[in-house]
Structures are given as structure tokens and as C-alpha cells.
Amino acid sequence: LPGLVCVAVPVPAGEGGRSMLCVAVQAPSVRMTPERALQWLPALRRAAQALSDIHAEADAASDDPETMR
């Protein structure tokens, strides 16, 4: 969109799965330059990995019969 700056990274899917999620930051270009948006990439990558890890832990817990009680 004209006047909008956005940077996004996919949330890694486990075990060769297809990623269906992303983490993004966006703002009007008068508030954030493209250069500043790119500075968000390391934090976005960490957040995406954290979400992936949480999802993997939840999947592992749902496969554990002890958590089904």
C-alpha cells in the first residue's frame, strides 16, 4: 500500500511443515523509514522462533497421554 512500510518473517513450521503464520511490524512511512523497518528483523526473527517453539511444545504435550487426564 502506498505510504505503508512493512517487514515480516514467517514463523517456522516444525518437521518440514508449511508455515502458515508470520510476525510483522508495519507503520506509515512518515513514522518509520524502510531502513528503520529492517532494523526490526532480528527481533522479529526471535519472536517468530519463540512462537514456533511454543507451538512445538504444545504439540508435544498434546501427544503425551499424561496431559490428557
Short mmCIF file of N, CA and C in Angstrom, two decimals:
data_model
loop_
_atom_site.label_atom_id
_atom_site.label_comp_id
_atom_site.label_asym_id
_atom_site.label_seq_id
_atom_site.Cartn_x
_atom_site.Cartn_y
_atom_site.Cartn_z
N LEU A 1 0.83 -1.18 0.00
CA LEU A 1 0.00 0.00 0.00
C LEU A 1 0.88 1.24 0.00
N PRO A 2 0.53 2.23 -0.75
CA PRO A 2 1.30 3.47 -0.75
C PRO A 2 1.31 4.10 0.65
N GLY A 3 2.49 4.51 1.07
CA GLY A 3 2.61 5.17 2.36
C GLY A 3 2.74 4.24 3.54
N LEU A 4 2.85 2.94 3.30
CA LEU A 4 2.98 1.97 4.38
C LEU A 4 4.31 1.24 4.24
N VAL A 5 4.98 1.07 5.37
CA VAL A 5 6.23 0.30 5.43
C VAL A 5 5.93 -0.95 6.26
N CYS A 6 6.34 -2.11 5.76
CA CYS A 6 6.08 -3.36 6.46
C CYS A 6 7.25 -4.32 6.27
N VAL A 7 7.61 -5.00 7.36
CA VAL A 7 8.61 -6.06 7.32
C VAL A 7 8.01 -7.25 8.06
N ALA A 8 8.13 -8.44 7.48
CA ALA A 8 7.55 -9.64 8.09
C ALA A 8 8.50 -10.82 7.93
N VAL A 9 8.40 -11.76 8.87
CA VAL A 9 9.15 -13.01 8.78
C VAL A 9 8.18 -14.16 9.07
N PRO A 10 8.36 -15.30 8.43
CA PRO A 10 7.48 -16.44 8.71
C PRO A 10 7.83 -17.09 10.04
N VAL A 11 6.82 -17.66 10.68
CA VAL A 11 7.04 -18.47 11.87
C VAL A 11 7.40 -19.86 11.37
N PRO A 12 8.60 -20.37 11.73
CA PRO A 12 9.00 -21.69 11.22
C PRO A 12 8.01 -22.77 11.62
N ALA A 13 7.69 -23.63 10.67
CA ALA A 13 6.83 -24.79 10.93
C ALA A 13 7.73 -25.97 11.29
N GLY A 14 7.26 -26.80 12.17
CA GLY A 14 8.05 -27.94 12.59
C GLY A 14 8.02 -29.09 11.61
N GLU A 15 9.06 -29.89 11.64
CA GLU A 15 9.15 -31.14 10.88
C GLU A 15 8.76 -31.00 9.42
N GLY A 16 9.32 -30.03 8.74
CA GLY A 16 9.08 -29.89 7.32
C GLY A 16 7.69 -29.41 6.95
N GLY A 17 6.93 -28.97 7.95
CA GLY A 17 5.59 -28.47 7.68
C GLY A 17 5.64 -27.12 6.97
N ARG A 18 4.51 -26.71 6.52
CA ARG A 18 4.42 -25.44 5.79
C ARG A 18 4.01 -24.34 6.76
N SER A 19 4.77 -23.27 6.79
CA SER A 19 4.46 -22.16 7.68
C SER A 19 3.19 -21.45 7.22
N MET A 20 2.30 -21.23 8.16
CA MET A 20 1.05 -20.54 7.85
C MET A 20 0.92 -19.25 8.65
N LEU A 21 1.97 -18.89 9.39
CA LEU A 21 1.94 -17.71 10.26
C LEU A 21 3.13 -16.81 9.97
N CYS A 22 2.98 -15.54 10.34
CA CYS A 22 4.12 -14.63 10.25
C CYS A 22 4.03 -13.63 11.39
N VAL A 23 5.15 -12.97 11.62
CA VAL A 23 5.24 -11.88 12.59
C VAL A 23 5.67 -10.67 11.78
N ALA A 24 5.01 -9.53 12.01
CA ALA A 24 5.28 -8.36 11.19
C ALA A 24 5.24 -7.08 12.02
N VAL A 25 5.88 -6.09 11.49
CA VAL A 25 5.77 -4.73 12.01
C VAL A 25 5.45 -3.84 10.82
N GLN A 26 4.52 -2.93 11.00
CA GLN A 26 4.16 -2.02 9.93
C GLN A 26 3.81 -0.66 10.52
N ALA A 27 4.02 0.35 9.71
CA ALA A 27 3.74 1.72 10.14
C ALA A 27 3.65 2.62 8.92
N PRO A 28 3.01 3.76 9.07
CA PRO A 28 3.02 4.72 7.97
C PRO A 28 4.46 5.16 7.69
N SER A 29 4.76 5.38 6.44
CA SER A 29 6.13 5.74 6.06
C SER A 29 6.59 7.07 6.67
N VAL A 30 5.66 7.91 7.09
CA VAL A 30 6.06 9.16 7.75
C VAL A 30 6.55 8.91 9.18
N ARG A 31 6.24 7.71 9.71
CA ARG A 31 6.67 7.38 11.07
C ARG A 31 7.83 6.39 11.11
N MET A 32 8.03 5.62 10.04
CA MET A 32 9.10 4.62 10.02
C MET A 32 9.66 4.51 8.61
N THR A 33 10.96 4.69 8.50
CA THR A 33 11.63 4.56 7.20
C THR A 33 11.85 3.09 6.88
N PRO A 34 12.07 2.76 5.62
CA PRO A 34 12.40 1.37 5.29
C PRO A 34 13.67 0.89 6.01
N GLU A 35 14.63 1.77 6.18
CA GLU A 35 15.86 1.39 6.89
C GLU A 35 15.57 1.03 8.34
N ARG A 36 14.72 1.82 8.99
CA ARG A 36 14.36 1.54 10.38
C ARG A 36 13.55 0.25 10.46
N ALA A 37 12.70 0.01 9.49
CA ALA A 37 11.91 -1.23 9.49
C ALA A 37 12.82 -2.45 9.44
N LEU A 38 13.87 -2.39 8.64
CA LEU A 38 14.80 -3.52 8.54
C LEU A 38 15.53 -3.77 9.85
N GLN A 39 15.69 -2.74 10.67
CA GLN A 39 16.34 -2.92 11.96
C GLN A 39 15.50 -3.79 12.91
N TRP A 40 14.23 -3.96 12.60
CA TRP A 40 13.36 -4.81 13.39
C TRP A 40 13.54 -6.30 13.08
N LEU A 41 14.24 -6.64 12.00
CA LEU A 41 14.34 -8.05 11.60
C LEU A 41 14.87 -8.98 12.68
N PRO A 42 15.96 -8.64 13.38
CA PRO A 42 16.43 -9.57 14.42
C PRO A 42 15.37 -9.86 15.49
N ALA A 43 14.67 -8.84 15.94
CA ALA A 43 13.62 -9.04 16.96
C ALA A 43 12.46 -9.85 16.38
N LEU A 44 12.09 -9.60 15.15
CA LEU A 44 11.02 -10.36 14.52
C LEU A 44 11.40 -11.82 14.37
N ARG A 45 12.64 -12.07 14.00
CA ARG A 45 13.10 -13.47 13.87
C ARG A 45 13.08 -14.19 15.22
N ARG A 46 13.51 -13.50 16.28
CA ARG A 46 13.47 -14.11 17.62
C ARG A 46 12.03 -14.40 18.04
N ALA A 47 11.13 -13.46 17.78
CA ALA A 47 9.72 -13.66 18.13
C ALA A 47 9.12 -14.82 17.34
N ALA A 48 9.43 -14.90 16.05
CA ALA A 48 8.91 -15.99 15.23
C ALA A 48 9.41 -17.34 15.73
N GLN A 49 10.69 -17.42 16.11
CA GLN A 49 11.23 -18.67 16.62
C GLN A 49 10.60 -19.03 17.96
N ALA A 50 10.37 -18.03 18.81
CA ALA A 50 9.73 -18.29 20.10
C ALA A 50 8.32 -18.84 19.90
N LEU A 51 7.57 -18.29 18.98
CA LEU A 51 6.23 -18.81 18.68
C LEU A 51 6.29 -20.23 18.16
N SER A 52 7.26 -20.51 17.32
CA SER A 52 7.43 -21.86 16.79
C SER A 52 7.75 -22.84 17.92
N ASP A 53 8.61 -22.42 18.83
CA ASP A 53 8.98 -23.28 19.96
C ASP A 53 7.77 -23.56 20.86
N ILE A 54 6.96 -22.53 21.12
CA ILE A 54 5.76 -22.70 21.93
C ILE A 54 4.80 -23.68 21.25
N HIS A 55 4.64 -23.54 19.95
CA HIS A 55 3.75 -24.44 19.21
C HIS A 55 4.27 -25.88 19.28
N ALA A 56 5.57 -26.06 19.14
CA ALA A 56 6.16 -27.40 19.20
C ALA A 56 5.95 -28.01 20.59
N GLU A 57 6.12 -27.21 21.63
CA GLU A 57 5.91 -27.72 22.99
C GLU A 57 4.45 -28.11 23.20
N ALA A 58 3.54 -27.32 22.67
CA ALA A 58 2.11 -27.64 22.81
C ALA A 58 1.78 -28.93 22.06
N ASP A 59 2.37 -29.10 20.87
CA ASP A 59 2.15 -30.34 20.12
C ASP A 59 2.67 -31.54 20.88
N ALA A 60 3.85 -31.40 21.47
CA ALA A 60 4.44 -32.50 22.23
C ALA A 60 3.58 -32.83 23.44
N ALA A 61 3.06 -31.81 24.10
CA ALA A 61 2.21 -32.05 25.27
C ALA A 61 0.90 -32.72 24.88
N SER A 62 0.36 -32.38 23.72
CA SER A 62 -0.91 -32.99 23.31
C SER A 62 -0.72 -34.45 22.91
N ASP A 63 0.52 -34.83 22.58
CA ASP A 63 0.81 -36.23 22.25
C ASP A 63 1.11 -37.06 23.50
N ASP A 64 1.27 -36.40 24.65
CA ASP A 64 1.61 -37.08 25.89
C ASP A 64 0.33 -37.52 26.60
N PRO A 65 0.15 -38.84 26.80
CA PRO A 65 -1.07 -39.31 27.45
C PRO A 65 -1.26 -38.76 28.87
N GLU A 66 -0.18 -38.43 29.55
CA GLU A 66 -0.27 -37.88 30.89
C GLU A 66 -0.98 -36.54 30.92
N THR A 67 -0.88 -35.76 29.85
CA THR A 67 -1.52 -34.45 29.82
C THR A 67 -2.97 -34.53 29.40
N MET A 68 -3.41 -35.69 28.99
CA MET A 68 -4.79 -35.87 28.53
C MET A 68 -5.75 -36.14 29.70
N ARG A 69 -5.23 -36.34 30.89
CA ARG A 69 -6.09 -36.66 32.06
C ARG A 69 -6.73 -35.44 32.61
#
